[in-house]
PDB file of C-alpha atoms in Angstrom:
ATOM      1  CA  MET A   1     -43.202 -16.899  -1.593  1.00  0.00           C
ATOM      2  CA  ILE A   2     -39.598 -16.037  -2.964  1.00  0.00           C
ATOM      3  CA  ARG A   3     -36.445 -17.252  -1.062  1.00  0.00           C
ATOM      4  CA  ARG A   4     -33.617 -15.332  -1.311  1.00  0.00           C
ATOM      5  CA  PRO A   5     -30.055 -16.634  -1.034  1.00  0.00           C
ATOM      6  CA  PRO A   6     -28.793 -16.113   2.466  1.00  0.00           C
ATOM      7  CA  ARG A   7     -26.142 -13.024   2.289  1.00  0.00           C
ATOM      8  CA  SER A   8     -22.701 -14.121   2.970  1.00  0.00           C
ATOM      9  CA  THR A   9     -20.308 -11.702   4.749  1.00  0.00           C
ATOM     10  CA  PRO A  10     -18.554  -9.248   2.115  1.00  0.00           C
ATOM     11  CA  LYS A  11     -14.888  -9.618   2.162  1.00  0.00           C
ATOM     12  CA  PRO A  12     -12.724  -6.083   2.545  1.00  0.00           C
ATOM     13  CA  SER A  13     -12.173  -4.905  -0.606  1.00  0.00           C
ATOM     14  CA  SER A  14      -9.451  -2.564  -1.834  1.00  0.00           C
ATOM     15  CA  ALA A  15     -11.420   0.079  -2.085  1.00  0.00           C
ATOM     16  CA  ALA A  16     -12.751  -0.311   1.860  1.00  0.00           C
ATOM     17  CA  SER A  17      -9.286  -0.474   2.736  1.00  0.00           C
ATOM     18  CA  ASP A  18      -8.661   3.012   1.077  1.00  0.00           C
ATOM     19  CA  VAL A  19     -11.403   4.245   3.164  1.00  0.00           C
ATOM     20  CA  TYR A  20      -9.893   3.303   6.438  1.00  0.00           C
ATOM     21  CA  LYS A  21      -6.800   4.594   5.207  1.00  0.00           C
ATOM     22  CA  ARG A  22      -8.563   8.029   4.602  1.00  0.00           C
ATOM     23  CA  GLN A  23     -10.321   7.599   8.101  1.00  0.00           C
ATOM     24  CA  VAL A  24      -7.261   6.581  10.350  1.00  0.00           C
ATOM     25  CA  THR A  25      -5.218   9.322   8.179  1.00  0.00           C
ATOM     26  CA  ARG A  26      -7.838  11.966   9.259  1.00  0.00           C
ATOM     27  CA  SER A  27      -7.798  11.007  12.593  1.00  0.00           C
ATOM     28  CA  VAL A  28      -4.218  11.147  13.369  1.00  0.00           C
ATOM     29  CA  ALA A  29      -3.221  14.030  11.013  1.00  0.00           C
ATOM     30  CA  LYS A  30      -4.617  16.159  13.926  1.00  0.00           C
ATOM     31  CA  PHE A  31      -2.874  15.279  16.354  1.00  0.00           C
ATOM     32  CA  MET A  32       0.707  15.575  14.034  1.00  0.00           C
ATOM     33  CA  LYS A  33      -0.424  18.976  13.252  1.00  0.00           C
ATOM     34  CA  ARG A  34      -0.847  20.043  16.544  1.00  0.00           C
ATOM     35  CA  ARG A  35       2.625  18.759  17.304  1.00  0.00           C
ATOM     36  CA  ARG A  36       4.433  19.902  14.237  1.00  0.00           C
ATOM     37  CA  SER A  37       5.580  16.409  13.607  1.00  0.00           C
ATOM     38  CA  GLY A  38       5.125  12.930  12.628  1.00  0.00           C
ATOM     39  CA  VAL A  39       4.695  10.365   9.694  1.00  0.00           C
ATOM     40  CA  ILE A  40       2.176   9.267   7.669  1.00  0.00           C
ATOM     41  CA  LEU A  41       3.336   5.817   5.812  1.00  0.00           C
ATOM     42  CA  LEU A  42       0.308   4.396   3.334  1.00  0.00           C
ATOM     43  CA  THR A  43       0.980   1.152   1.587  1.00  0.00           C
ATOM     44  CA  SER A  44       0.506   1.278  -2.032  1.00  0.00           C
ATOM     45  CA  SER A  45       1.206  -0.195  -5.106  1.00  0.00           C
ATOM     46  CA  GLY A  46       2.997   0.233  -8.565  1.00  0.00           C
ATOM     47  CA  ALA A  47      -0.299  -0.920  -9.713  1.00  0.00           C
ATOM     48  CA  GLY A  48      -2.139   1.948 -10.771  1.00  0.00           C
ATOM     49  CA  VAL A  49       1.028   4.478 -10.213  1.00  0.00           C
ATOM     50  CA  LEU A  50       3.543   2.589 -12.438  1.00  0.00           C
ATOM     51  CA  GLY A  51       1.620   0.744 -14.829  1.00  0.00           C
ATOM     52  CA  PRO A  52      -1.358  -2.046 -14.746  1.00  0.00           C
ATOM     53  CA  GLY A  53      -2.283  -4.188 -12.323  1.00  0.00           C
ATOM     54  CA  SER A  54      -3.912  -7.575 -11.915  1.00  0.00           C
ATOM     55  CA  SER A  55      -7.808  -5.649 -12.230  1.00  0.00           C
ATOM     56  CA  ALA A  56      -9.151  -2.668 -12.529  1.00  0.00           C
ATOM     57  CA  PRO A  57     -10.421  -2.337  -9.020  1.00  0.00           C
ATOM     58  CA  TYR A  58      -7.172  -3.100  -7.441  1.00  0.00           C
ATOM     59  CA  SER A  59      -5.502  -0.640  -9.930  1.00  0.00           C
ATOM     60  CA  SER A  60      -7.817   1.974  -9.073  1.00  0.00           C
ATOM     61  CA  SER A  61      -7.419   1.738  -5.407  1.00  0.00           C
ATOM     62  CA  LYS A  62      -3.931   1.831  -5.249  1.00  0.00           C
ATOM     63  CA  GLY A  63      -3.892   4.670  -7.654  1.00  0.00           C
ATOM     64  CA  GLY A  64      -6.089   6.549  -5.296  1.00  0.00           C
ATOM     65  CA  THR A  65      -3.971   5.729  -2.267  1.00  0.00           C
ATOM     66  CA  HIS A  66      -0.489   7.148  -4.565  1.00  0.00           C
ATOM     67  CA  GLY A  67      -3.193  10.584  -5.001  1.00  0.00           C
ATOM     68  CA  LEU A  68      -4.260  10.602  -1.671  1.00  0.00           C
ATOM     69  CA  THR A  69      -0.583  10.713  -0.513  1.00  0.00           C
ATOM     70  CA  LEU A  70       0.328  13.560  -3.028  1.00  0.00           C
ATOM     71  CA  HIS A  71      -2.747  15.610  -1.869  1.00  0.00           C
ATOM     72  CA  LEU A  72      -1.606  14.825   2.258  1.00  0.00           C
ATOM     73  CA  GLN A  73       1.796  15.894   1.189  1.00  0.00           C
ATOM     74  CA  GLN A  74       0.694  19.367   0.057  1.00  0.00           C
ATOM     75  CA  TYR A  75      -1.659  19.946   2.844  1.00  0.00           C
ATOM     76  CA  LEU A  76       0.299  18.686   5.942  1.00  0.00           C
ATOM     77  CA  SER A  77       3.808  19.373   5.196  1.00  0.00           C
ATOM     78  CA  GLU A  78       3.476  22.696   5.867  1.00  0.00           C
ATOM     79  CA  ASN A  79       2.947  21.851   9.471  1.00  0.00           C
ATOM     80  CA  GLY A  80       5.934  19.244   9.679  1.00  0.00           C
ATOM     81  CA  VAL A  81       4.322  16.111   8.968  1.00  0.00           C
ATOM     82  CA  ARG A  82       5.986  13.901   6.860  1.00  0.00           C
ATOM     83  CA  ILE A  83       3.675  11.712   3.617  1.00  0.00           C
ATOM     84  CA  HIS A  84       4.630   8.880   2.068  1.00  0.00           C
ATOM     85  CA  ASP A  85       3.937   5.872   0.439  1.00  0.00           C
ATOM     86  CA  ILE A  86       5.577   3.015  -0.176  1.00  0.00           C
ATOM     87  CA  LEU A  87       4.722   0.707  -3.214  1.00  0.00           C
ATOM     88  CA  PRO A  88       6.813  -2.414  -2.317  1.00  0.00           C
ATOM     89  CA  GLY A  89       6.769  -4.749  -5.240  1.00  0.00           C
ATOM     90  CA  SER A  90       6.164  -8.400  -5.589  1.00  0.00           C
ATOM     91  CA  ILE A  91       7.098  -9.647  -1.781  1.00  0.00           C
ATOM     92  CA  LYS A  92       7.404 -13.330  -0.527  1.00  0.00           C
ATOM     93  CA  SER A  93       4.435 -14.544   0.761  1.00  0.00           C
ATOM     94  CA  PRO A  94       2.250 -17.578   1.049  1.00  0.00           C
ATOM     95  CA  LEU A  95       0.010 -15.984  -0.948  1.00  0.00           C
ATOM     96  CA  LYS A  96       2.019 -14.559  -3.817  1.00  0.00           C
ATOM     97  CA  GLU A  97       4.133 -18.109  -4.006  1.00  0.00           C
ATOM     98  CA  GLY A  98       0.550 -19.655  -4.578  1.00  0.00           C
ATOM     99  CA  GLN A  99      -0.011 -17.667  -7.382  1.00  0.00           C
ATOM    100  CA  LEU A 100       3.198 -18.258  -9.455  1.00  0.00           C
ATOM    101  CA  SER A 101       2.864 -22.007  -8.615  1.00  0.00           C
ATOM    102  CA  GLU A 102      -0.402 -21.878  -9.686  1.00  0.00           C
ATOM    103  CA  ALA A 103       0.685 -20.066 -12.879  1.00  0.00           C
ATOM    104  CA  LEU A 104       3.099 -22.362 -13.695  1.00  0.00           C
ATOM    105  CA  LYS A 105       0.601 -25.119 -13.194  1.00  0.00           C
ATOM    106  CA  ASN A 106      -1.557 -23.753 -15.852  1.00  0.00           C
ATOM    107  CA  THR A 107       1.307 -22.638 -18.153  1.00  0.00           C
ATOM    108  CA  GLY A 108       4.145 -24.906 -17.669  1.00  0.00           C
ATOM    109  CA  ASP A 109       6.677 -21.992 -18.417  1.00  0.00           C
ATOM    110  CA  THR A 110       9.498 -22.621 -15.805  1.00  0.00           C
ATOM    111  CA  GLU A 111      11.587 -20.005 -17.123  1.00  0.00           C
ATOM    112  CA  VAL A 112       8.628 -17.543 -16.678  1.00  0.00           C
ATOM    113  CA  PHE A 113       8.102 -19.097 -12.940  1.00  0.00           C
ATOM    114  CA  ASN A 114      11.826 -18.735 -11.902  1.00  0.00           C
ATOM    115  CA  ALA A 115      12.272 -15.229 -13.108  1.00  0.00           C
ATOM    116  CA  ASN A 116       9.377 -14.189 -11.161  1.00  0.00           C
ATOM    117  CA  THR A 117      10.118 -16.525  -8.069  1.00  0.00           C
ATOM    118  CA  LYS A 118      14.036 -14.701  -7.840  1.00  0.00           C
ATOM    119  CA  GLU A 119      12.472 -11.239  -8.359  1.00  0.00           C
ATOM    120  CA  LEU A 120      10.454 -11.379  -5.344  1.00  0.00           C
ATOM    121  CA  GLY A 121      11.345  -8.984  -2.753  1.00  0.00           C
ATOM    122  CA  SER A 122      11.450  -9.870   1.026  1.00  0.00           C
ATOM    123  CA  PRO A 123       9.205  -8.788   3.998  1.00  0.00           C
ATOM    124  CA  ASP A 124      12.319  -8.075   6.084  1.00  0.00           C
ATOM    125  CA  GLY A 125      13.760  -5.888   2.836  1.00  0.00           C
ATOM    126  CA  VAL A 126      10.406  -4.112   3.290  1.00  0.00           C
ATOM    127  CA  ALA A 127      10.466  -3.746   7.206  1.00  0.00           C
ATOM    128  CA  LYS A 128      14.121  -2.194   6.817  1.00  0.00           C
ATOM    129  CA  ILE A 129      12.904   0.671   4.508  1.00  0.00           C
ATOM    130  CA  VAL A 130       9.947   1.372   6.590  1.00  0.00           C
ATOM    131  CA  ALA A 131      12.142   1.599   9.409  1.00  0.00           C
ATOM    132  CA  PHE A 132      14.132   4.112   8.018  1.00  0.00           C
ATOM    133  CA  ILE A 133      11.160   6.278   6.480  1.00  0.00           C
ATOM    134  CA  VAL A 134       9.751   6.741   9.839  1.00  0.00           C
ATOM    135  CA  SER A 135      13.060   8.070  11.361  1.00  0.00           C
ATOM    136  CA  ASP A 136      14.417  10.729  12.149  1.00  0.00           C
ATOM    137  CA  ASN A 137      17.154   9.688   9.556  1.00  0.00           C
ATOM    138  CA  ALA A 138      14.966  10.015   6.980  1.00  0.00           C
ATOM    139  CA  ASP A 139      13.515  13.683   7.660  1.00  0.00           C
ATOM    140  CA  TYR A 140      14.449  15.489   4.206  1.00  0.00           C
ATOM    141  CA  LEU A 141      12.654  12.415   2.390  1.00  0.00           C
ATOM    142  CA  ARG A 142       9.442  13.058   1.005  1.00  0.00           C
ATOM    143  CA  GLY A 143       6.489  11.073  -1.484  1.00  0.00           C
ATOM    144  CA  SER A 144       6.568   7.858  -2.751  1.00  0.00           C
ATOM    145  CA  ILE A 145       9.002   4.840  -2.402  1.00  0.00           C
ATOM    146  CA  VAL A 146       9.083   2.686  -4.909  1.00  0.00           C
ATOM    147  CA  THR A 147      11.509  -0.666  -4.011  1.00  0.00           C
ATOM    148  CA  ARG A 148      12.285  -3.163  -7.120  1.00  0.00           C
TER     149      ARG A 148
END
């Protein structure tokens, strides 16, 4: 008898997250079209849009989110719905700080570490941009928003 290893629960991937974005977007878009107003804001990344990312699957999924934004913009804008994707860049978080610390430990390059740490954006800064994008004050704004 062959024993198989127990199956583990798979971690959500960027691709799975993008499928979820499409499903949620489809669900809310029909109501926004009827109301002839609304804002859909997707989170993407410069990876896959502005240049290479840390991995092919990540870059591909973020490029897909950007492409979805462009498609939806053309499809929904005539119905008064604004579509955006925000590419927030490297944001200060425990995960990002851990990655930078690990890289420092592996390379010992304090100059690169300090430069990368200095470039980290703040979550509050991104929140302010998001609040503006979804407000009526940004009704002339369309498309991708790239920060730092």
